[in-house]
């Protein structure tokens, strides 16, 4: 039965990160996260153990999550960017200039912004964010006290 219920397409949702900066986030199921982790894992020589060991490259993991989770954004201005990561020459930057989305910029932003990285993980890994079932409908599905 689950085979007929579980979505094969990965849903997306526009979610506000902060102050009108919205990000279109795509759900990352466990299988995709495993693929990201696998591609970010490298075999390296450990001279202490005198053998090859798997080592997770954190930078590559974050880049993979950015590629899979951040589909688009809107409302990111230079001014808002400066509250997320330090920017070059802030006195000379026009805070109202919009920063257009690109996959490369999404990776750079996620690599540089601790708060955003944690937030993206919280959103992209949470199926409830992408659910079309309402709270009212969930209430009707929950068992009553005593399990009856």
PDB file of C-alpha atoms in Angstrom:
ATOM      1  CA  UNK A   1       0.000   0.000   0.000  1.00  0.00           C
ATOM      2  CA  UNK A   2       2.804   2.471   0.843  1.00  0.00           C
ATOM      3  CA  UNK A   3       4.221   2.092  -2.651  1.00  0.00           C
ATOM      4  CA  UNK A   4       1.037   3.697  -3.963  1.00  0.00           C
ATOM      5  CA  UNK A   5       1.042   6.462  -1.333  1.00  0.00           C
ATOM      6  CA  UNK A   6       4.632   7.706  -1.135  1.00  0.00           C
ATOM      7  CA  UNK A   7       5.368  10.456  -3.637  1.00  0.00           C
ATOM      8  CA  UNK A   8       7.994   9.745  -6.270  1.00  0.00           C
ATOM      9  CA  UNK A   9       8.306  13.447  -7.165  1.00  0.00           C
ATOM     10  CA  UNK A  10      10.139  15.617  -4.680  1.00  0.00           C
ATOM     11  CA  UNK A  11       7.887  18.463  -3.509  1.00  0.00           C
ATOM     12  CA  UNK A  12       8.999  22.076  -3.239  1.00  0.00           C
ATOM     13  CA  UNK A  13       7.759  24.878  -1.018  1.00  0.00           C
ATOM     14  CA  UNK A  14       8.430  28.603  -0.805  1.00  0.00           C
ATOM     15  CA  UNK A  15       9.485  29.341   2.780  1.00  0.00           C
ATOM     16  CA  UNK A  16      10.452  32.692   4.313  1.00  0.00           C
ATOM     17  CA  UNK A  17      13.906  32.610   5.854  1.00  0.00           C
ATOM     18  CA  UNK A  18      13.952  36.159   7.187  1.00  0.00           C
ATOM     19  CA  UNK A  19      12.455  39.603   6.486  1.00  0.00           C
ATOM     20  CA  UNK A  20      10.960  38.853   3.076  1.00  0.00           C
ATOM     21  CA  UNK A  21      13.855  36.670   1.892  1.00  0.00           C
ATOM     22  CA  UNK A  22      11.993  33.607   0.583  1.00  0.00           C
ATOM     23  CA  UNK A  23      13.653  30.396  -0.531  1.00  0.00           C
ATOM     24  CA  UNK A  24      12.089  27.716  -2.704  1.00  0.00           C
ATOM     25  CA  UNK A  25      13.173  24.574  -0.863  1.00  0.00           C
ATOM     26  CA  UNK A  26      12.997  21.055  -2.267  1.00  0.00           C
ATOM     27  CA  UNK A  27      12.442  18.097   0.057  1.00  0.00           C
ATOM     28  CA  UNK A  28      15.483  15.847   0.531  1.00  0.00           C
ATOM     29  CA  UNK A  29      14.466  12.249   1.275  1.00  0.00           C
ATOM     30  CA  UNK A  30      16.814   9.901   3.095  1.00  0.00           C
ATOM     31  CA  UNK A  31      17.929   8.179  -0.131  1.00  0.00           C
ATOM     32  CA  UNK A  32      19.033  11.495  -1.687  1.00  0.00           C
ATOM     33  CA  UNK A  33      20.836  12.516   1.506  1.00  0.00           C
ATOM     34  CA  UNK A  34      22.669   9.180   1.440  1.00  0.00           C
ATOM     35  CA  UNK A  35      23.746   9.870  -2.152  1.00  0.00           C
ATOM     36  CA  UNK A  36      24.953  13.359  -1.188  1.00  0.00           C
ATOM     37  CA  UNK A  37      26.891  11.939   1.772  1.00  0.00           C
ATOM     38  CA  UNK A  38      28.401   9.189  -0.363  1.00  0.00           C
ATOM     39  CA  UNK A  39      29.562  11.633  -3.031  1.00  0.00           C
ATOM     40  CA  UNK A  40      31.056  13.877  -0.307  1.00  0.00           C
ATOM     41  CA  UNK A  41      33.004  10.975   1.216  1.00  0.00           C
ATOM     42  CA  UNK A  42      36.566  10.464   0.071  1.00  0.00           C
ATOM     43  CA  UNK A  43      39.036   7.639   0.686  1.00  0.00           C
ATOM     44  CA  UNK A  44      42.118   9.034   2.359  1.00  0.00           C
ATOM     45  CA  UNK A  45      45.278   7.453   3.667  1.00  0.00           C
ATOM     46  CA  UNK A  46      45.538   7.446   7.459  1.00  0.00           C
ATOM     47  CA  UNK A  47      49.254   7.253   8.328  1.00  0.00           C
ATOM     48  CA  UNK A  48      48.507   6.427  11.977  1.00  0.00           C
ATOM     49  CA  UNK A  49      46.322   3.426  11.131  1.00  0.00           C
ATOM     50  CA  UNK A  50      48.341   2.689   7.997  1.00  0.00           C
ATOM     51  CA  UNK A  51      45.207   2.134   5.978  1.00  0.00           C
ATOM     52  CA  UNK A  52      42.665   3.966   3.869  1.00  0.00           C
ATOM     53  CA  UNK A  53      39.743   5.518   5.735  1.00  0.00           C
ATOM     54  CA  UNK A  54      36.520   7.136   4.588  1.00  0.00           C
ATOM     55  CA  UNK A  55      36.428  10.852   5.386  1.00  0.00           C
ATOM     56  CA  UNK A  56      33.382  13.035   4.965  1.00  0.00           C
ATOM     57  CA  UNK A  57      34.223  16.351   3.271  1.00  0.00           C
ATOM     58  CA  UNK A  58      31.956  18.823   5.080  1.00  0.00           C
ATOM     59  CA  UNK A  59      32.276  21.446   2.349  1.00  0.00           C
ATOM     60  CA  UNK A  60      31.169  18.994  -0.335  1.00  0.00           C
ATOM     61  CA  UNK A  61      28.275  17.840   1.871  1.00  0.00           C
ATOM     62  CA  UNK A  62      27.004  21.409   2.261  1.00  0.00           C
ATOM     63  CA  UNK A  63      27.389  22.056  -1.483  1.00  0.00           C
ATOM     64  CA  UNK A  64      25.405  18.898  -2.234  1.00  0.00           C
ATOM     65  CA  UNK A  65      22.633  19.949   0.144  1.00  0.00           C
ATOM     66  CA  UNK A  66      22.552  23.396  -1.484  1.00  0.00           C
ATOM     67  CA  UNK A  67      22.244  21.840  -4.956  1.00  0.00           C
ATOM     68  CA  UNK A  68      19.416  19.537  -3.883  1.00  0.00           C
ATOM     69  CA  UNK A  69      17.499  21.800  -1.494  1.00  0.00           C
ATOM     70  CA  UNK A  70      17.729  25.391  -2.770  1.00  0.00           C
ATOM     71  CA  UNK A  71      15.793  25.645  -6.027  1.00  0.00           C
ATOM     72  CA  UNK A  72      15.267  29.420  -6.176  1.00  0.00           C
ATOM     73  CA  UNK A  73      15.005  32.527  -4.021  1.00  0.00           C
ATOM     74  CA  UNK A  74      13.378  35.924  -4.073  1.00  0.00           C
ATOM     75  CA  UNK A  75      13.692  39.051  -1.979  1.00  0.00           C
ATOM     76  CA  UNK A  76      17.410  38.705  -1.201  1.00  0.00           C
ATOM     77  CA  UNK A  77      18.917  42.177  -1.312  1.00  0.00           C
ATOM     78  CA  UNK A  78      22.479  43.240  -0.590  1.00  0.00           C
ATOM     79  CA  UNK A  79      21.206  44.719   2.678  1.00  0.00           C
ATOM     80  CA  UNK A  80      19.607  41.429   3.758  1.00  0.00           C
ATOM     81  CA  UNK A  81      22.659  39.499   2.589  1.00  0.00           C
ATOM     82  CA  UNK A  82      24.812  41.628   4.904  1.00  0.00           C
ATOM     83  CA  UNK A  83      22.766  40.364   7.880  1.00  0.00           C
ATOM     84  CA  UNK A  84      23.420  36.748   6.878  1.00  0.00           C
ATOM     85  CA  UNK A  85      27.122  36.882   5.927  1.00  0.00           C
ATOM     86  CA  UNK A  86      29.745  39.634   5.984  1.00  0.00           C
ATOM     87  CA  UNK A  87      29.994  41.396   2.611  1.00  0.00           C
ATOM     88  CA  UNK A  88      32.849  43.245   0.905  1.00  0.00           C
ATOM     89  CA  UNK A  89      32.806  47.045   1.116  1.00  0.00           C
ATOM     90  CA  UNK A  90      29.468  47.355   2.949  1.00  0.00           C
ATOM     91  CA  UNK A  91      29.682  51.180   2.965  1.00  0.00           C
ATOM     92  CA  UNK A  92      29.810  51.228  -0.847  1.00  0.00           C
ATOM     93  CA  UNK A  93      27.128  48.573  -1.443  1.00  0.00           C
ATOM     94  CA  UNK A  94      23.578  49.581  -2.337  1.00  0.00           C
ATOM     95  CA  UNK A  95      21.440  47.687   0.207  1.00  0.00           C
ATOM     96  CA  UNK A  96      18.400  47.738  -2.089  1.00  0.00           C
ATOM     97  CA  UNK A  97      20.026  45.880  -4.994  1.00  0.00           C
ATOM     98  CA  UNK A  98      18.430  42.448  -5.449  1.00  0.00           C
ATOM     99  CA  UNK A  99      20.750  39.437  -5.541  1.00  0.00           C
ATOM    100  CA  UNK A 100      19.538  37.054  -8.285  1.00  0.00           C
ATOM    101  CA  UNK A 101      19.457  33.311  -7.640  1.00  0.00           C
ATOM    102  CA  UNK A 102      22.032  30.996  -9.150  1.00  0.00           C
ATOM    103  CA  UNK A 103      22.966  27.473  -8.102  1.00  0.00           C
ATOM    104  CA  UNK A 104      26.582  28.568  -7.630  1.00  0.00           C
ATOM    105  CA  UNK A 105      25.540  31.472  -5.385  1.00  0.00           C
ATOM    106  CA  UNK A 106      23.265  29.153  -3.393  1.00  0.00           C
ATOM    107  CA  UNK A 107      26.282  26.942  -2.651  1.00  0.00           C
ATOM    108  CA  UNK A 108      28.427  29.946  -1.672  1.00  0.00           C
ATOM    109  CA  UNK A 109      25.717  31.334   0.588  1.00  0.00           C
ATOM    110  CA  UNK A 110      25.113  28.021   2.337  1.00  0.00           C
ATOM    111  CA  UNK A 111      28.859  27.520   2.818  1.00  0.00           C
ATOM    112  CA  UNK A 112      29.186  30.922   4.464  1.00  0.00           C
ATOM    113  CA  UNK A 113      26.029  31.215   6.551  1.00  0.00           C
ATOM    114  CA  UNK A 114      25.790  28.953   9.609  1.00  0.00           C
ATOM    115  CA  UNK A 115      22.247  30.006  10.512  1.00  0.00           C
ATOM    116  CA  UNK A 116      20.977  29.490   6.971  1.00  0.00           C
ATOM    117  CA  UNK A 117      22.654  26.091   6.667  1.00  0.00           C
ATOM    118  CA  UNK A 118      20.959  24.797   9.820  1.00  0.00           C
ATOM    119  CA  UNK A 119      17.630  26.274   8.753  1.00  0.00           C
ATOM    120  CA  UNK A 120      17.827  24.691   5.276  1.00  0.00           C
ATOM    121  CA  UNK A 121      18.555  21.292   6.825  1.00  0.00           C
ATOM    122  CA  UNK A 122      15.618  21.675   9.219  1.00  0.00           C
ATOM    123  CA  UNK A 123      13.267  22.562   6.358  1.00  0.00           C
ATOM    124  CA  UNK A 124      14.544  20.264   3.582  1.00  0.00           C
ATOM    125  CA  UNK A 125      14.564  17.131   5.764  1.00  0.00           C
ATOM    126  CA  UNK A 126      11.097  17.730   7.298  1.00  0.00           C
ATOM    127  CA  UNK A 127       8.355  16.103   5.230  1.00  0.00           C
ATOM    128  CA  UNK A 128       5.696  17.959   7.242  1.00  0.00           C
ATOM    129  CA  UNK A 129       6.819  21.257   5.662  1.00  0.00           C
ATOM    130  CA  UNK A 130       5.814  19.887   2.251  1.00  0.00           C
ATOM    131  CA  UNK A 131       2.614  18.167   3.380  1.00  0.00           C
ATOM    132  CA  UNK A 132      -0.672  19.111   1.804  1.00  0.00           C
ATOM    133  CA  UNK A 133      -2.569  17.614   4.749  1.00  0.00           C
ATOM    134  CA  UNK A 134      -3.961  20.313   7.042  1.00  0.00           C
ATOM    135  CA  UNK A 135      -3.747  20.310  10.848  1.00  0.00           C
ATOM    136  CA  UNK A 136      -7.502  19.783  10.959  1.00  0.00           C
ATOM    137  CA  UNK A 137      -7.180  16.675   8.798  1.00  0.00           C
ATOM    138  CA  UNK A 138      -4.317  15.405  10.987  1.00  0.00           C
ATOM    139  CA  UNK A 139      -6.483  15.842  14.070  1.00  0.00           C
ATOM    140  CA  UNK A 140      -9.066  13.553  12.513  1.00  0.00           C
ATOM    141  CA  UNK A 141      -6.401  10.901  11.906  1.00  0.00           C
ATOM    142  CA  UNK A 142      -4.985  10.907  15.448  1.00  0.00           C
ATOM    143  CA  UNK A 143      -6.251   8.230  17.842  1.00  0.00           C
ATOM    144  CA  UNK A 144      -8.409   9.414  20.704  1.00  0.00           C
ATOM    145  CA  UNK A 145      -7.433   9.010  24.362  1.00  0.00           C
ATOM    146  CA  UNK A 146      -7.325   5.353  25.366  1.00  0.00           C
ATOM    147  CA  UNK A 147      -6.586   4.267  21.803  1.00  0.00           C
ATOM    148  CA  UNK A 148     -10.228   3.785  20.803  1.00  0.00           C
TER     149      UNK A 148
END
